[in-house]
Amino acid sequence: AQTVTQSQPEMSVQEAETVTLSCTYDTSENNYYLFWYKQPPSRQMILVIRQEAYKQQNATENRFSVNFQKAAKSFSLKISDSQLGDTAMYFCAFMNYGGATNKLIFGTGTLLAVQP
Amino acid sequence: NAGVTQTPKFQVLKTGQSMTLQCAQDMNHNSMYWYRQDPGMGLRLIYYSASEGTTDKGEVPNGYNVSRLNKREFSLRLESAAPSQTSVYFCASSGWTDYNEKLFFGSGTQLSVL
């Protein structure tokens, strides 16, 4: 069974600085996606970034980038130039693909506070 | 706008009462899911449905039943609510969109069981 581990329950960063959120996962599959979701106080689940396992190049979306280390099964999220609106819970997630159903498995989350 | 519609947004039940959470998507997705979110535990999969007419258990199915009424709708039923089922519930659907597998979430249901 796949598992996703986020070892940082809470983190804090000063506005305009850079922060990295950690995520590790365990799987025996070769074909999968990895995701970072943001959940602000509104409770909405917002996709931040995704990474296909077969791609060696790290995904980037504006201020958000990942460090994907497939052999180490590590998938960290870097937020550059942190903004107050980045304050939220961040979830790392794993999805196997190619089967009948692609289930999304979540980590326990990291609560990020951006300080002014 | 296309998306996942989930109702109700809030609900308070007494122990032993029953209720059904409704979910509908208009993106023609085959797969649909129900998750519950609890502090410190992330989102845990309750049930999922790979296609109309099929359902399977996830990590935490006990105390719940589901129905995939048609391709659009996937409901979650609590037959006899317990305080341990106090949680935030999310419905989601997934499908192939713009050459990528994408997952879309509803806005969540805050359920309190007293």
mmCIF file of N, CA, C and O in Angstrom, chain B residues 56-114:
data_model
loop_
_atom_site.group_PDB
_atom_site.id
_atom_site.type_symbol
_atom_site.label_atom_id
_atom_site.label_comp_id
_atom_site.label_asym_id
_atom_site.label_seq_id
_atom_site.Cartn_x
_atom_site.Cartn_y
_atom_site.Cartn_z
ATOM 1 N N ASP B 56 -16.203 0.779 -4.064
ATOM 2 C CA ASP B 56 -15.212 0.025 -3.308
ATOM 3 C C ASP B 56 -14.837 0.761 -2.041
ATOM 4 O O ASP B 56 -14.898 1.998 -1.985
ATOM 5 N N LYS B 57 -14.434 -0.019 -1.043
ATOM 6 C CA LYS B 57 -14.046 0.574 0.236
ATOM 7 C C LYS B 57 -12.677 1.222 0.141
ATOM 8 O O LYS B 57 -11.785 0.739 -0.551
ATOM 9 N N GLY B 58 -12.533 2.315 0.900
ATOM 10 C CA GLY B 58 -11.250 2.963 1.050
ATOM 11 C C GLY B 58 -10.623 2.598 2.383
ATOM 12 O O GLY B 58 -10.776 1.484 2.875
ATOM 13 N N GLU B 59 -9.933 3.570 2.989
ATOM 14 C CA GLU B 59 -9.233 3.321 4.264
ATOM 15 C C GLU B 59 -10.168 3.199 5.457
ATOM 16 O O GLU B 59 -9.911 2.438 6.395
ATOM 17 N N VAL B 60 -11.241 4.009 5.471
ATOM 18 C CA VAL B 60 -12.092 4.113 6.674
ATOM 19 C C VAL B 60 -13.569 3.968 6.320
ATOM 20 O O VAL B 60 -14.362 4.892 6.516
ATOM 21 N N PRO B 61 -14.020 2.812 5.840
ATOM 22 C CA PRO B 61 -15.411 2.670 5.377
ATOM 23 C C PRO B 61 -16.439 2.382 6.468
ATOM 24 O O PRO B 61 -17.646 2.525 6.226
ATOM 25 N N ASN B 62 -15.995 1.972 7.647
ATOM 26 C CA ASN B 62 -16.941 1.519 8.671
ATOM 27 C C ASN B 62 -17.884 2.634 9.098
ATOM 28 O O ASN B 62 -17.462 3.745 9.420
ATOM 29 N N GLY B 63 -19.174 2.330 9.118
ATOM 30 C CA GLY B 63 -20.194 3.294 9.526
ATOM 31 C C GLY B 63 -20.792 4.076 8.372
ATOM 32 O O GLY B 63 -21.658 4.930 8.601
ATOM 33 N N TYR B 64 -20.343 3.779 7.150
ATOM 34 C CA TYR B 64 -20.802 4.510 5.966
ATOM 35 C C TYR B 64 -21.287 3.551 4.885
ATOM 36 O O TYR B 64 -20.813 2.421 4.794
ATOM 37 N N ASN B 65 -22.199 4.049 4.077
ATOM 38 C CA ASN B 65 -22.590 3.376 2.850
ATOM 39 C C ASN B 65 -22.613 4.395 1.723
ATOM 40 O O ASN B 65 -22.789 5.597 1.980
ATOM 41 N N VAL B 66 -22.446 3.916 0.499
ATOM 42 C CA VAL B 66 -22.457 4.818 -0.646
ATOM 43 C C VAL B 66 -23.346 4.265 -1.736
ATOM 44 O O VAL B 66 -23.640 3.067 -1.778
ATOM 45 N N SER B 67 -23.749 5.184 -2.607
ATOM 46 C CA SER B 67 -24.523 4.798 -3.783
ATOM 47 C C SER B 67 -24.041 5.598 -4.980
ATOM 48 O O SER B 67 -23.958 6.838 -4.894
ATOM 49 N N ARG B 68 -23.699 4.903 -6.053
ATOM 50 C CA ARG B 68 -23.388 5.598 -7.302
ATOM 51 C C ARG B 68 -24.656 5.516 -8.138
ATOM 52 O O ARG B 68 -24.896 4.558 -8.877
ATOM 53 N N LEU B 69 -25.482 6.534 -8.006
ATOM 54 C CA LEU B 69 -26.812 6.527 -8.590
ATOM 55 C C LEU B 69 -26.763 6.538 -10.108
ATOM 56 O O LEU B 69 -27.590 5.928 -10.790
ATOM 57 N N ASN B 70 -25.840 7.277 -10.655
ATOM 58 C CA ASN B 70 -25.619 7.375 -12.096
ATOM 59 C C ASN B 70 -24.220 7.942 -12.270
ATOM 60 O O ASN B 70 -23.480 8.075 -11.268
ATOM 61 N N LYS B 71 -23.846 8.290 -13.462
ATOM 62 C CA LYS B 71 -22.478 8.758 -13.655
ATOM 63 C C LYS B 71 -22.222 10.067 -12.918
ATOM 64 O O LYS B 71 -21.112 10.339 -12.481
ATOM 65 N N ARG B 72 -23.231 10.889 -12.779
ATOM 66 C CA ARG B 72 -23.060 12.212 -12.177
ATOM 67 C C ARG B 72 -23.024 12.198 -10.649
ATOM 68 O O ARG B 72 -22.358 13.027 -10.039
ATOM 69 N N GLU B 73 -23.762 11.288 -10.032
ATOM 70 C CA GLU B 73 -24.034 11.406 -8.602
ATOM 71 C C GLU B 73 -23.447 10.270 -7.776
ATOM 72 O O GLU B 73 -23.520 9.090 -8.167
ATOM 73 N N PHE B 74 -22.906 10.643 -6.608
ATOM 74 C CA PHE B 74 -22.289 9.677 -5.704
ATOM 75 C C PHE B 74 -22.613 10.136 -4.288
ATOM 76 O O PHE B 74 -22.083 11.136 -3.815
ATOM 77 N N SER B 75 -23.481 9.415 -3.598
ATOM 78 C CA SER B 75 -23.935 9.860 -2.280
ATOM 79 C C SER B 75 -23.307 9.030 -1.173
ATOM 80 O O SER B 75 -22.945 7.866 -1.361
ATOM 81 N N LEU B 76 -23.186 9.660 -0.014
ATOM 82 C CA LEU B 76 -22.609 9.024 1.180
ATOM 83 C C LEU B 76 -23.657 9.028 2.277
ATOM 84 O O LEU B 76 -24.199 10.081 2.611
ATOM 85 N N ARG B 77 -23.935 7.869 2.850
ATOM 86 C CA ARG B 77 -24.982 7.765 3.871
ATOM 87 C C ARG B 77 -24.401 7.307 5.208
ATOM 88 O O ARG B 77 -23.597 6.356 5.247
ATOM 89 N N LEU B 78 -24.831 8.017 6.244
ATOM 90 C CA LEU B 78 -24.549 7.604 7.609
ATOM 91 C C LEU B 78 -25.854 7.046 8.165
ATOM 92 O O LEU B 78 -26.827 7.780 8.332
ATOM 93 N N GLU B 79 -25.909 5.774 8.421
ATOM 94 C CA GLU B 79 -27.156 5.138 8.870
ATOM 95 C C GLU B 79 -27.460 5.457 10.331
ATOM 96 O O GLU B 79 -28.598 5.673 10.702
ATOM 97 N N SER B 80 -26.435 5.466 11.168
ATOM 98 C CA SER B 80 -26.615 5.739 12.596
ATOM 99 C C SER B 80 -25.394 6.527 13.050
ATOM 100 O O SER B 80 -24.372 5.949 13.413
ATOM 101 N N ALA B 81 -25.523 7.835 13.015
ATOM 102 C CA ALA B 81 -24.371 8.698 13.233
ATOM 103 C C ALA B 81 -23.791 8.541 14.641
ATOM 104 O O ALA B 81 -24.535 8.378 15.625
ATOM 105 N N ALA B 82 -22.462 8.616 14.709
ATOM 106 C CA ALA B 82 -21.745 8.535 15.985
ATOM 107 C C ALA B 82 -20.840 9.760 16.117
ATOM 108 O O ALA B 82 -20.413 10.334 15.103
ATOM 109 N N PRO B 83 -20.530 10.161 17.348
ATOM 110 C CA PRO B 83 -19.642 11.326 17.534
ATOM 111 C C PRO B 83 -18.312 11.188 16.804
ATOM 112 O O PRO B 83 -17.725 12.197 16.382
ATOM 113 N N SER B 84 -17.824 9.958 16.639
ATOM 114 C CA SER B 84 -16.554 9.742 15.930
ATOM 115 C C SER B 84 -16.643 10.116 14.451
ATOM 116 O O SER B 84 -15.610 10.202 13.765
ATOM 117 N N GLN B 85 -17.844 10.310 13.959
ATOM 118 C CA GLN B 85 -18.018 10.702 12.567
ATOM 119 C C GLN B 85 -18.079 12.218 12.388
ATOM 120 O O GLN B 85 -18.275 12.696 11.260
ATOM 121 N N THR B 86 -17.907 12.941 13.464
ATOM 122 C CA THR B 86 -17.746 14.392 13.368
ATOM 123 C C THR B 86 -16.489 14.674 12.559
ATOM 124 O O THR B 86 -15.400 14.226 12.915
ATOM 125 N N SER B 87 -16.643 15.395 11.453
ATOM 126 C CA SER B 87 -15.526 15.574 10.534
ATOM 127 C C SER B 87 -15.944 16.542 9.434
ATOM 128 O O SER B 87 -17.095 16.979 9.363
ATOM 129 N N VAL B 88 -14.989 16.847 8.573
ATOM 130 C CA VAL B 88 -15.288 17.548 7.331
ATOM 131 C C VAL B 88 -15.214 16.521 6.207
ATOM 132 O O VAL B 88 -14.219 15.801 6.085
ATOM 133 N N TYR B 89 -16.255 16.457 5.405
ATOM 134 C CA TYR B 89 -16.346 15.469 4.338
ATOM 135 C C TYR B 89 -16.194 16.156 2.979
ATOM 136 O O TYR B 89 -16.804 17.189 2.718
ATOM 137 N N PHE B 90 -15.367 15.543 2.141
ATOM 138 C CA PHE B 90 -15.157 16.061 0.789
ATOM 139 C C PHE B 90 -15.520 14.992 -0.232
ATOM 140 O O PHE B 90 -15.116 13.838 -0.114
ATOM 141 N N CYS B 91 -16.240 15.416 -1.237
ATOM 142 C CA CYS B 91 -16.466 14.617 -2.418
ATOM 143 C C CYS B 91 -15.498 15.076 -3.490
ATOM 144 O O CYS B 91 -15.132 16.264 -3.546
ATOM 145 N N ALA B 92 -15.066 14.169 -4.346
ATOM 146 C CA ALA B 92 -14.171 14.523 -5.431
ATOM 147 C C ALA B 92 -14.469 13.649 -6.640
ATOM 148 O O ALA B 92 -15.057 12.567 -6.510
ATOM 149 N N SER B 93 -14.070 14.144 -7.801
ATOM 150 C CA SER B 93 -14.163 13.329 -9.002
ATOM 151 C C SER B 93 -12.872 13.491 -9.787
ATOM 152 O O SER B 93 -12.179 14.509 -9.650
ATOM 153 N N SER B 94 -12.552 12.504 -10.584
ATOM 154 C CA SER B 94 -11.338 12.587 -11.386
ATOM 155 C C SER B 94 -11.589 12.077 -12.791
ATOM 156 O O SER B 94 -12.423 11.193 -13.017
ATOM 157 N N GLY B 95 -10.839 12.654 -13.712
ATOM 158 C CA GLY B 95 -10.944 12.254 -15.099
ATOM 159 C C GLY B 95 -9.812 12.836 -15.907
ATOM 160 O O GLY B 95 -9.001 13.625 -15.407
ATOM 161 N N TRP B 96 -9.773 12.444 -17.146
ATOM 162 C CA TRP B 96 -8.704 12.866 -18.055
ATOM 163 C C TRP B 96 -9.120 14.186 -18.699
ATOM 164 O O TRP B 96 -10.048 14.235 -19.482
ATOM 165 N N THR B 97 -8.401 15.238 -18.347
ATOM 166 C CA THR B 97 -8.718 16.581 -18.817
ATOM 167 C C THR B 97 -7.438 17.254 -19.312
ATOM 168 O O THR B 97 -6.451 17.284 -18.580
ATOM 169 N N ASP B 98 -7.470 17.777 -20.537
ATOM 170 C CA ASP B 98 -6.295 18.463 -21.080
ATOM 171 C C ASP B 98 -5.053 17.578 -21.006
ATOM 172 O O ASP B 98 -3.976 18.022 -20.587
ATOM 173 N N TYR B 99 -5.217 16.314 -21.357
ATOM 174 C CA TYR B 99 -4.111 15.353 -21.426
ATOM 175 C C TYR B 99 -3.502 15.039 -20.060
ATOM 176 O O TYR B 99 -2.371 14.578 -19.970
ATOM 177 N N ASN B 100 -4.235 15.332 -19.005
ATOM 178 C CA ASN B 100 -3.749 15.025 -17.664
ATOM 179 C C ASN B 100 -4.871 14.467 -16.816
ATOM 180 O O ASN B 100 -6.031 14.848 -16.982
ATOM 181 N N GLU B 101 -4.521 13.566 -15.906
ATOM 182 C CA GLU B 101 -5.492 13.108 -14.927
ATOM 183 C C GLU B 101 -5.651 14.217 -13.901
ATOM 184 O O GLU B 101 -4.672 14.666 -13.303
ATOM 185 N N LYS B 102 -6.902 14.655 -13.677
ATOM 186 C CA LYS B 102 -7.130 15.750 -12.743
ATOM 187 C C LYS B 102 -8.209 15.370 -11.751
ATOM 188 O O LYS B 102 -9.170 14.687 -12.084
ATOM 189 N N LEU B 103 -8.021 15.861 -10.542
ATOM 190 C CA LEU B 103 -8.976 15.611 -9.468
ATOM 191 C C LEU B 103 -9.618 16.927 -9.081
ATOM 192 O O LEU B 103 -8.927 17.922 -8.886
ATOM 193 N N PHE B 104 -10.941 16.927 -8.974
ATOM 194 C CA PHE B 104 -11.692 18.121 -8.600
ATOM 195 C C PHE B 104 -12.440 17.842 -7.314
ATOM 196 O O PHE B 104 -13.067 16.795 -7.175
ATOM 197 N N PHE B 105 -12.404 18.819 -6.390
ATOM 198 C CA PHE B 105 -13.038 18.656 -5.094
ATOM 199 C C PHE B 105 -14.292 19.507 -4.965
ATOM 200 O O PHE B 105 -14.375 20.611 -5.510
ATOM 201 N N GLY B 106 -15.252 18.990 -4.199
ATOM 202 C CA GLY B 106 -16.357 19.813 -3.750
ATOM 203 C C GLY B 106 -15.901 20.735 -2.630
ATOM 204 O O GLY B 106 -14.743 20.682 -2.210
ATOM 205 N N SER B 107 -16.801 21.555 -2.139
ATOM 206 C CA SER B 107 -16.445 22.575 -1.147
ATOM 207 C C SER B 107 -16.483 22.050 0.286
ATOM 208 O O SER B 107 -16.150 22.775 1.219
ATOM 209 N N GLY B 108 -16.889 20.804 0.476
ATOM 210 C CA GLY B 108 -16.839 20.205 1.798
ATOM 211 C C GLY B 108 -18.121 20.342 2.590
ATOM 212 O O GLY B 108 -18.907 21.271 2.391
ATOM 213 N N THR B 109 -18.329 19.394 3.498
ATOM 214 C CA THR B 109 -19.459 19.407 4.436
ATOM 215 C C THR B 109 -18.909 19.292 5.845
ATOM 216 O O THR B 109 -18.211 18.326 6.155
ATOM 217 N N GLN B 110 -19.216 20.276 6.678
ATOM 218 C CA GLN B 110 -18.832 20.222 8.089
ATOM 219 C C GLN B 110 -19.956 19.504 8.845
ATOM 220 O O GLN B 110 -21.064 20.036 8.963
ATOM 221 N N LEU B 111 -19.665 18.312 9.338
ATOM 222 C CA LEU B 111 -20.663 17.518 10.046
ATOM 223 C C LEU B 111 -20.286 17.407 11.520
ATOM 224 O O LEU B 111 -19.153 17.036 11.847
ATOM 225 N N SER B 112 -21.231 17.727 12.373
ATOM 226 C CA SER B 112 -21.040 17.564 13.809
ATOM 227 C C SER B 112 -22.084 16.588 14.331
ATOM 228 O O SER B 112 -23.283 16.748 14.057
ATOM 229 N N VAL B 113 -21.626 15.583 15.074
ATOM 230 C CA VAL B 113 -22.530 14.601 15.670
ATOM 231 C C VAL B 113 -22.451 14.752 17.184
ATOM 232 O O VAL B 113 -21.389 14.560 17.779
ATOM 233 N N LEU B 114 -23.585 15.100 17.787
ATOM 234 C CA LEU B 114 -23.602 15.386 19.222
ATOM 235 C C LEU B 114 -24.034 14.172 20.044
ATOM 236 O O LEU B 114 -24.749 13.297 19.532
#
